[in-house]
JSON list of C-alpha atoms in Angstrom, two decimals:
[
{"chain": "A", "resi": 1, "resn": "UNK", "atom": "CA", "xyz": [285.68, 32.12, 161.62]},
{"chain": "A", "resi": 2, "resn": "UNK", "atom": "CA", "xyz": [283.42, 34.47, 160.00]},
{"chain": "A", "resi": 3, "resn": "UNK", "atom": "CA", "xyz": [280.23, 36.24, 161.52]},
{"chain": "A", "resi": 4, "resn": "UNK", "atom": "CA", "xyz": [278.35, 35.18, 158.75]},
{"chain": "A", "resi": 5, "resn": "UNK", "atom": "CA", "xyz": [279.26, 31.26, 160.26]},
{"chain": "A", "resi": 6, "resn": "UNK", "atom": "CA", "xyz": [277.62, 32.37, 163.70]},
{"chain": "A", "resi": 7, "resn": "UNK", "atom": "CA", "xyz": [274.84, 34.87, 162.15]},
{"chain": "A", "resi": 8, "resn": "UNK", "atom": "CA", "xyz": [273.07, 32.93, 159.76]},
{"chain": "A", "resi": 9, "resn": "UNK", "atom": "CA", "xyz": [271.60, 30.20, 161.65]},
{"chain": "A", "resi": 10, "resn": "UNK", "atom": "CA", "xyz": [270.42, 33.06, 164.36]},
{"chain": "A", "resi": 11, "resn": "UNK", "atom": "CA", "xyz": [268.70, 34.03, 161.56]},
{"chain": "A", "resi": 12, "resn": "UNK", "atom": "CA", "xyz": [267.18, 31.35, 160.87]},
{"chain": "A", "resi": 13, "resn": "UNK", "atom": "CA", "xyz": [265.98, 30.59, 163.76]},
{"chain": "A", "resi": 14, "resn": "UNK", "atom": "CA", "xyz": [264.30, 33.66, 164.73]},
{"chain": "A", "resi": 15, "resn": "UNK", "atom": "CA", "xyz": [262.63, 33.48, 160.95]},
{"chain": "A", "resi": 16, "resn": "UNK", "atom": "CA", "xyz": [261.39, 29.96, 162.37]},
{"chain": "A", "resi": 17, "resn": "UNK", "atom": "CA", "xyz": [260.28, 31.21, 165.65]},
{"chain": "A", "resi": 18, "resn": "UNK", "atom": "CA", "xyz": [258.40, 33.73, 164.28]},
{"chain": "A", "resi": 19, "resn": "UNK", "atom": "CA", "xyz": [256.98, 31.86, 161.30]},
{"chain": "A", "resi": 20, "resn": "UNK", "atom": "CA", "xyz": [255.59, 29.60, 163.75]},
{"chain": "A", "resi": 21, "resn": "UNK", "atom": "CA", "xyz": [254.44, 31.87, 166.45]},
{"chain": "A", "resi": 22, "resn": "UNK", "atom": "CA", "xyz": [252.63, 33.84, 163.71]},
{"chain": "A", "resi": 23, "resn": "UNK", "atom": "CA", "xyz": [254.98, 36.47, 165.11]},
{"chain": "A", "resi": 24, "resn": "UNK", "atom": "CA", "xyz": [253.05, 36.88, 168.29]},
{"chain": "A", "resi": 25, "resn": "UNK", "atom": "CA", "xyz": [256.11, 36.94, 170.49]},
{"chain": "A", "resi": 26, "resn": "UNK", "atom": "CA", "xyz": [257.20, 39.21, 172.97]},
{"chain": "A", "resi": 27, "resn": "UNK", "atom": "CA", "xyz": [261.19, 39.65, 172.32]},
{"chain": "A", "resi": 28, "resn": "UNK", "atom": "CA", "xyz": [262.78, 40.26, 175.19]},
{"chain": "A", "resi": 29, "resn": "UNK", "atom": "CA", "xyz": [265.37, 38.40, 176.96]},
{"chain": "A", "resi": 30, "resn": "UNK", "atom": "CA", "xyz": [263.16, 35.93, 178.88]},
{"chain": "A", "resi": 31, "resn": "UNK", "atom": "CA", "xyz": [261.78, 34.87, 175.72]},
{"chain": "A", "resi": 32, "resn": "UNK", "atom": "CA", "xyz": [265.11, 34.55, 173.65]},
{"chain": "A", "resi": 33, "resn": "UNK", "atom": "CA", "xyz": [265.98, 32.24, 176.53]},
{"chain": "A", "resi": 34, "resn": "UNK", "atom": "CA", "xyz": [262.67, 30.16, 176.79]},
{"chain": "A", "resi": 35, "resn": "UNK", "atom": "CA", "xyz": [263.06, 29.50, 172.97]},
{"chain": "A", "resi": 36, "resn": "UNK", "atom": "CA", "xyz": [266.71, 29.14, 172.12]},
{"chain": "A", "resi": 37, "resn": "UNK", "atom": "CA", "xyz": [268.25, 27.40, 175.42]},
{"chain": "A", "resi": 38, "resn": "UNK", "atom": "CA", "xyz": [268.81, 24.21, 173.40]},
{"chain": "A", "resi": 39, "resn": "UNK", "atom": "CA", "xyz": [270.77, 26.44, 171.00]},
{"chain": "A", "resi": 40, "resn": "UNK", "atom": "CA", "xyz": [273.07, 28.02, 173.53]},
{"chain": "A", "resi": 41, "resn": "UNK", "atom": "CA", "xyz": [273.76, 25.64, 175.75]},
{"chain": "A", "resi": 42, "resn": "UNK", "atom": "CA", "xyz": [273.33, 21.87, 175.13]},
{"chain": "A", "resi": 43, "resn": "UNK", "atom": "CA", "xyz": [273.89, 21.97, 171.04]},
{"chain": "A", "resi": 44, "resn": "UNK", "atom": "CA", "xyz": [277.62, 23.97, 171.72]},
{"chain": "A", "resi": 45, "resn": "UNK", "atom": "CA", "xyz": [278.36, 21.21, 174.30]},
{"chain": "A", "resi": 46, "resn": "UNK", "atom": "CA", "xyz": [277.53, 18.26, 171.78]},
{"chain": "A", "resi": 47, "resn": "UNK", "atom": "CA", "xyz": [279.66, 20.10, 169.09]},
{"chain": "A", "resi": 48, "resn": "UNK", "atom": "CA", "xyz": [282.31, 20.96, 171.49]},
{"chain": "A", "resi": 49, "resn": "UNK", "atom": "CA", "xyz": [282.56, 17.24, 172.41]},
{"chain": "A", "resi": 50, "resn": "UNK", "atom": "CA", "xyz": [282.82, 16.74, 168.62]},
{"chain": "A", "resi": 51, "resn": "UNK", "atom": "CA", "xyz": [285.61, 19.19, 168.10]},
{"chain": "A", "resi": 52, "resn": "UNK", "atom": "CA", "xyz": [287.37, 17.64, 170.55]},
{"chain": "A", "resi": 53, "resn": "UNK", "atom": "CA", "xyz": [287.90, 14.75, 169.31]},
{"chain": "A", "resi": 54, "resn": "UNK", "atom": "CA", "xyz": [288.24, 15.70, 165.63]},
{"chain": "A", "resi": 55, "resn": "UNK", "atom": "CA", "xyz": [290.90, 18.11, 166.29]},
{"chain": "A", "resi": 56, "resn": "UNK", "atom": "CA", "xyz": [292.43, 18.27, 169.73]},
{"chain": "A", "resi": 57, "resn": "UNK", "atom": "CA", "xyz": [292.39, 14.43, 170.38]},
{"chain": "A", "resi": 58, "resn": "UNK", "atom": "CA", "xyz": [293.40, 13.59, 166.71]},
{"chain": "A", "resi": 59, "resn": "UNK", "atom": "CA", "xyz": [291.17, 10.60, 166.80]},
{"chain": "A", "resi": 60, "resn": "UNK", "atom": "CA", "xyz": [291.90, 8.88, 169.63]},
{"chain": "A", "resi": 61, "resn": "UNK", "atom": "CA", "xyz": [289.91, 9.55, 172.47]},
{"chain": "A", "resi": 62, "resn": "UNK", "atom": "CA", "xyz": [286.86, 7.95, 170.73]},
{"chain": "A", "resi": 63, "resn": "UNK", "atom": "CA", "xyz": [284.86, 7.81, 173.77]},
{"chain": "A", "resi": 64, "resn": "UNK", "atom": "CA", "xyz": [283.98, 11.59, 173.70]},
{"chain": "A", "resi": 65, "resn": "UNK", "atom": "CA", "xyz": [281.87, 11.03, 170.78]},
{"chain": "A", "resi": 66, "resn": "UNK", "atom": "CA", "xyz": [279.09, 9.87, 173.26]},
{"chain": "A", "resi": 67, "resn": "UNK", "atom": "CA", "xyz": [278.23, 12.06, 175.53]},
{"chain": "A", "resi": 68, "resn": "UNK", "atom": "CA", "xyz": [278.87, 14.37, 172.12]},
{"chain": "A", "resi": 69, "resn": "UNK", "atom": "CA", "xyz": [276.27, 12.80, 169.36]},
{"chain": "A", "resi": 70, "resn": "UNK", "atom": "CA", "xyz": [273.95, 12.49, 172.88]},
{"chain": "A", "resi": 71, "resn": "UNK", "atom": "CA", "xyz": [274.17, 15.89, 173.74]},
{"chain": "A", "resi": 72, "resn": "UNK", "atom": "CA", "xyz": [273.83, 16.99, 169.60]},
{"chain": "A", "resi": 73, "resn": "UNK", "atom": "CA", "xyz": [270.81, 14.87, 169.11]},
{"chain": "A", "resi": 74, "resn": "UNK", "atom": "CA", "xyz": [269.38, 15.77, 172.23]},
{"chain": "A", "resi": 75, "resn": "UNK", "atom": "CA", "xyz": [269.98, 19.73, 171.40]},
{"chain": "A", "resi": 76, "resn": "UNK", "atom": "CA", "xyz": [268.41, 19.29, 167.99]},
{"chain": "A", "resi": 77, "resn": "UNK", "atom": "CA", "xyz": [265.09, 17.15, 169.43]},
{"chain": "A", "resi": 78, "resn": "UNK", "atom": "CA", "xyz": [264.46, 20.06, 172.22]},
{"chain": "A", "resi": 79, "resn": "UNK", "atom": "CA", "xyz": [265.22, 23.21, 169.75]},
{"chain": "A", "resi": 80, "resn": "UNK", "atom": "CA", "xyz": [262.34, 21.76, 167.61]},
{"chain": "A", "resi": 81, "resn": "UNK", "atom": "CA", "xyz": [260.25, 20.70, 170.31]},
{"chain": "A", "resi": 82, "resn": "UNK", "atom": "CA", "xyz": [261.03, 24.82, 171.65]},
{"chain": "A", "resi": 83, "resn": "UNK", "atom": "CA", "xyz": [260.16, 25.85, 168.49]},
{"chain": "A", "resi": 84, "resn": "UNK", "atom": "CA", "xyz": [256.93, 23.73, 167.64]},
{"chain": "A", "resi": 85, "resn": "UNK", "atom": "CA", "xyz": [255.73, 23.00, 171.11]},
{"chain": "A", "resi": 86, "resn": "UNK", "atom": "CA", "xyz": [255.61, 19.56, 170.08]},
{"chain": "A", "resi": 87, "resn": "UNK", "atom": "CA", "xyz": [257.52, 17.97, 173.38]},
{"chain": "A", "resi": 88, "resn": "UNK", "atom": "CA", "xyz": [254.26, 15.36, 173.00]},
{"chain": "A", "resi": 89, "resn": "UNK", "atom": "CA", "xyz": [255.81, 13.54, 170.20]},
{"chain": "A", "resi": 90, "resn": "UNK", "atom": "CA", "xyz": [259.23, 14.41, 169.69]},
{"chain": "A", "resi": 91, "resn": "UNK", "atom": "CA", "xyz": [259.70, 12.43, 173.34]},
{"chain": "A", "resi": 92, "resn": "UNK", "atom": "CA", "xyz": [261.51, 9.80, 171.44]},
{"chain": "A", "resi": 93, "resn": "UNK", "atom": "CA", "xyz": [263.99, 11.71, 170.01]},
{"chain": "A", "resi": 94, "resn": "UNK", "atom": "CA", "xyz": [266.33, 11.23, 173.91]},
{"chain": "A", "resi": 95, "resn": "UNK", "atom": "CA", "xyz": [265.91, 7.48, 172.92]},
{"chain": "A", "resi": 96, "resn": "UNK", "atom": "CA", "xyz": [267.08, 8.11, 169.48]},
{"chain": "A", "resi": 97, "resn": "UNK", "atom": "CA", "xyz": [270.25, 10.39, 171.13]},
{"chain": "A", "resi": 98, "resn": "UNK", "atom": "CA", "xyz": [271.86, 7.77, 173.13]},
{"chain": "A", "resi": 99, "resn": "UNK", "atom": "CA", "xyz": [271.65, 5.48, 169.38]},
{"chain": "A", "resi": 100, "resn": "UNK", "atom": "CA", "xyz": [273.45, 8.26, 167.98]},
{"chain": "A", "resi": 101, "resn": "UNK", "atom": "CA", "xyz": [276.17, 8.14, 170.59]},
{"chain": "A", "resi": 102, "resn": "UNK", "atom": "CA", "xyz": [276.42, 5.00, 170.85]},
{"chain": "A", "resi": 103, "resn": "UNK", "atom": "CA", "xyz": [276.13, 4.54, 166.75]},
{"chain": "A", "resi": 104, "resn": "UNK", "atom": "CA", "xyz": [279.36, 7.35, 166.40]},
{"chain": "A", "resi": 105, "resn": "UNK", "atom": "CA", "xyz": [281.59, 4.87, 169.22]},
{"chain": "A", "resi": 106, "resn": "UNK", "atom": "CA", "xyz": [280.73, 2.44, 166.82]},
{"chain": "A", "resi": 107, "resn": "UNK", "atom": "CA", "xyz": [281.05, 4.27, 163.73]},
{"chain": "A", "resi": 108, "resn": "UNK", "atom": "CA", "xyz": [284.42, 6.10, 164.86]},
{"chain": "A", "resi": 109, "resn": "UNK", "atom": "CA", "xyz": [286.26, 3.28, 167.24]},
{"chain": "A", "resi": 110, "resn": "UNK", "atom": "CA", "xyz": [287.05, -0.15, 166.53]},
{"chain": "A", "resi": 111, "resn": "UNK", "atom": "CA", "xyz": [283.24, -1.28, 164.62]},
{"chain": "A", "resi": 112, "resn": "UNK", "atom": "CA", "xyz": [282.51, -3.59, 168.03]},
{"chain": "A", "resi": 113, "resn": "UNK", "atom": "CA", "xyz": [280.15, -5.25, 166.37]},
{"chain": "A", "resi": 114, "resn": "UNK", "atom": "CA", "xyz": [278.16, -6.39, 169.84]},
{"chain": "A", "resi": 115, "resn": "UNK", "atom": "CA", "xyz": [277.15, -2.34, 169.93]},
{"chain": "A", "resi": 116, "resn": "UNK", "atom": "CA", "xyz": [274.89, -2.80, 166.89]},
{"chain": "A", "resi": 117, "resn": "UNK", "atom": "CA", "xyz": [272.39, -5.01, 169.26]},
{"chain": "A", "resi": 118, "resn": "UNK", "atom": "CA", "xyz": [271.22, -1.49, 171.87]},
{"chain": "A", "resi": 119, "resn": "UNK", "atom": "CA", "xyz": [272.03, 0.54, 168.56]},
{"chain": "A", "resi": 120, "resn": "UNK", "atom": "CA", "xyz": [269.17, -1.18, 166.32]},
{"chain": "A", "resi": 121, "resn": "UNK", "atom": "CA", "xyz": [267.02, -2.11, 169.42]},
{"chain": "A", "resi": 122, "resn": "UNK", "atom": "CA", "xyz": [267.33, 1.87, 170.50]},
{"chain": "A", "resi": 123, "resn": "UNK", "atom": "CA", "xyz": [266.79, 2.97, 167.16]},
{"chain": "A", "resi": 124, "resn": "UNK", "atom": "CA", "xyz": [263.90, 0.79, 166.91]},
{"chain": "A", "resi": 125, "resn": "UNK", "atom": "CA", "xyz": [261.95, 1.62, 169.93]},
{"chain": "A", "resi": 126, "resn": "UNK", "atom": "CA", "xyz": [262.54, 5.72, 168.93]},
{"chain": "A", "resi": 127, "resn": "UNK", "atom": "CA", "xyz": [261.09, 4.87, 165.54]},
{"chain": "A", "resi": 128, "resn": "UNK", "atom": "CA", "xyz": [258.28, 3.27, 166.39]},
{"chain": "A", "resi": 129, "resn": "UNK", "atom": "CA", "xyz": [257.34, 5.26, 169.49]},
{"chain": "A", "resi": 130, "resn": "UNK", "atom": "CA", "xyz": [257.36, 8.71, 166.91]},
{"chain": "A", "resi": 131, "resn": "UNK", "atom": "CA", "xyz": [255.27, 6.98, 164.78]},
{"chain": "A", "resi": 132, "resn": "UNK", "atom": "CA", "xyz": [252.61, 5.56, 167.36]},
{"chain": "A", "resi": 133, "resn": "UNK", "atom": "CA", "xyz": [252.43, 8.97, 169.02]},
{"chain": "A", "resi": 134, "resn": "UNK", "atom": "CA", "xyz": [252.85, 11.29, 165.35]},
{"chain": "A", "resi": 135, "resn": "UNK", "atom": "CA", "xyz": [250.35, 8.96, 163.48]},
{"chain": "A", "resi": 136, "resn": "UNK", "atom": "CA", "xyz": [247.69, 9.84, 166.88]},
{"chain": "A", "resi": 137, "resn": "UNK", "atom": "CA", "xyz": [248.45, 13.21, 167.20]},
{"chain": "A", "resi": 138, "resn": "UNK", "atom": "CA", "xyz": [247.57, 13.28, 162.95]},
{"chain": "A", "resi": 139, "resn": "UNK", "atom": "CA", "xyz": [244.58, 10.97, 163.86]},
{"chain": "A", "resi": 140, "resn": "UNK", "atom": "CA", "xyz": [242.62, 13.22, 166.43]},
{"chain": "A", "resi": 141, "resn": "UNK", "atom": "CA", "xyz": [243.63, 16.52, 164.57]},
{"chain": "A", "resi": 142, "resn": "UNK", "atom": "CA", "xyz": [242.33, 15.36, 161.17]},
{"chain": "A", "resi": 143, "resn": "UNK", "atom": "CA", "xyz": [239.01, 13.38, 162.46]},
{"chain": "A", "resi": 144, "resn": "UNK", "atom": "CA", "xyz": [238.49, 15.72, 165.44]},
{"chain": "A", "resi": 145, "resn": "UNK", "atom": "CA", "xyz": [237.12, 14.15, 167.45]},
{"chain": "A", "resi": 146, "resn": "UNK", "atom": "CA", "xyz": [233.55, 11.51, 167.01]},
{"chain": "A", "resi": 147, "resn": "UNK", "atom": "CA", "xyz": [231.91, 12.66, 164.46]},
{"chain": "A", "resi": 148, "resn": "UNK", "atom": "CA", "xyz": [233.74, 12.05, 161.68]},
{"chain": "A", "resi": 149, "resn": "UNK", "atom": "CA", "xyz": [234.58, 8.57, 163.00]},
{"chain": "A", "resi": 150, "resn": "UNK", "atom": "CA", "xyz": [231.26, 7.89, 163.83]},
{"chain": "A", "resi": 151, "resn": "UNK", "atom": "CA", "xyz": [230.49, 8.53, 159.79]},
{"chain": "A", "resi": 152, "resn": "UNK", "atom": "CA", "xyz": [233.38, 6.13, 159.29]},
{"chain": "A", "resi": 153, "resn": "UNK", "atom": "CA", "xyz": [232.11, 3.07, 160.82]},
{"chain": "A", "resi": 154, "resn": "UNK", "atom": "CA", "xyz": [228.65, 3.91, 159.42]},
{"chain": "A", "resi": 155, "resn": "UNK", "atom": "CA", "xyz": [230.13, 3.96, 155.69]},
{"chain": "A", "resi": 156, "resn": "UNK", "atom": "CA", "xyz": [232.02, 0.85, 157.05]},
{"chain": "A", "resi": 157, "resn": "UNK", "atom": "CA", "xyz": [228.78, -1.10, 158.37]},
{"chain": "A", "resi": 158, "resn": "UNK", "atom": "CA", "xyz": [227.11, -0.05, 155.04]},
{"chain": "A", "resi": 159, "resn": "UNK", "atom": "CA", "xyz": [229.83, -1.87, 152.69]},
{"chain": "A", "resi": 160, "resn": "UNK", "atom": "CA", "xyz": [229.86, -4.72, 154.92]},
{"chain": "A", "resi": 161, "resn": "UNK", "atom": "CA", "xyz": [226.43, -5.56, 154.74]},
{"chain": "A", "resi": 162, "resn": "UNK", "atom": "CA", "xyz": [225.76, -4.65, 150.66]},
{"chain": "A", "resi": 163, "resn": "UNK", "atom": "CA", "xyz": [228.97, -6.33, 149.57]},
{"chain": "A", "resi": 164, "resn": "UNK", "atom": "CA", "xyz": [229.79, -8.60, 152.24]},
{"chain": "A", "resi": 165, "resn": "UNK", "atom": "CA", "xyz": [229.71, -12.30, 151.79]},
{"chain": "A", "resi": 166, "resn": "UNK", "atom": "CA", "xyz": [226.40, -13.70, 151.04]},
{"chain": "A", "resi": 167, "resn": "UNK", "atom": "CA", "xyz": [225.79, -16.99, 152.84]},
{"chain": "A", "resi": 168, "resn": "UNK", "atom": "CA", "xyz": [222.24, -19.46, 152.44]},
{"chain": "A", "resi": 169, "resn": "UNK", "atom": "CA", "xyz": [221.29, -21.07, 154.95]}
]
């Protein structure tokens, strides 16, 4: 394995860090650690889990691909909510880990198809709770607060009552 393998997505993710941060961070080893703990230890577990079952297990201890796509998705939903400080909506994401698991037992062993039911119904409830809490979080930072809402209902209340349905009485 090449450095360049191991290198380039440090790189990366410092870029990230700092592109985000506006490059207002401190670098020292509390920080890399704060940051990038997803990225050293719960994303090597997930794709340790993986390469053990791709290549020491030859396929057939499929039940390590749980705890594996868990720990993988998991990794990836707390390195961007590290990154972004955006652990208010990215919540959803653990919900959306144990689908993956369960989703690569399904996927990988012998297509149960009585897994699909918490698969879809996990998948589901991880979809719609990101876009309940992402569509708010857009919500109150583009309105800002009354104002702007308040103008809203106003423009509302004024097409209602111009073009509204005219009734005689």
């Amino acid at each position: 394995m090449s450095r360049n393998v191991l290198f380039g997505p440090i790189l990366i993710l410092l870029g990230v860090l700092m592109f985000s941060r506006g490059g207002a961070v401190h670098w020292d080893t509390g920080s890399v650690f704060a940051y990038f703990w997803p990225s050293m230890f719960v994303l090597p577990l997930g794709v340790f889990f993986h390469w053990l079952y791709f290549s020491l297990l030859q396929q057939r201890g499929v039940g390590v691909l749980v705890p594996g796509g868990i720990l993988l998705t998991a990794g990836l939903v707390c390195q961007v909510a590290m990154l972004f400080d955006s652990w208010s909506f990215m919540w959803p994401g653990f919900i959306f880990a144990v689908a993956v698991g369960l989703f690569e037992l399904y996927w990988f062993g012998s297509r149960n198809k009585w897994l699909l039911i918490p698969i879809n119904i996990l998948t589901v409830l991880s979809v719609l709770f990101f876009a309940i809490f992402s569509i708010g979080a857009l919500f109150s930072s583009l309105l800002n607060g009354r104002p702007i809402l308040a103008l809203a209902l106003i423009a509302a209340g004024g097409f209602v009552m111009l073009f509204g349905r005219k009734r005689s009485f």
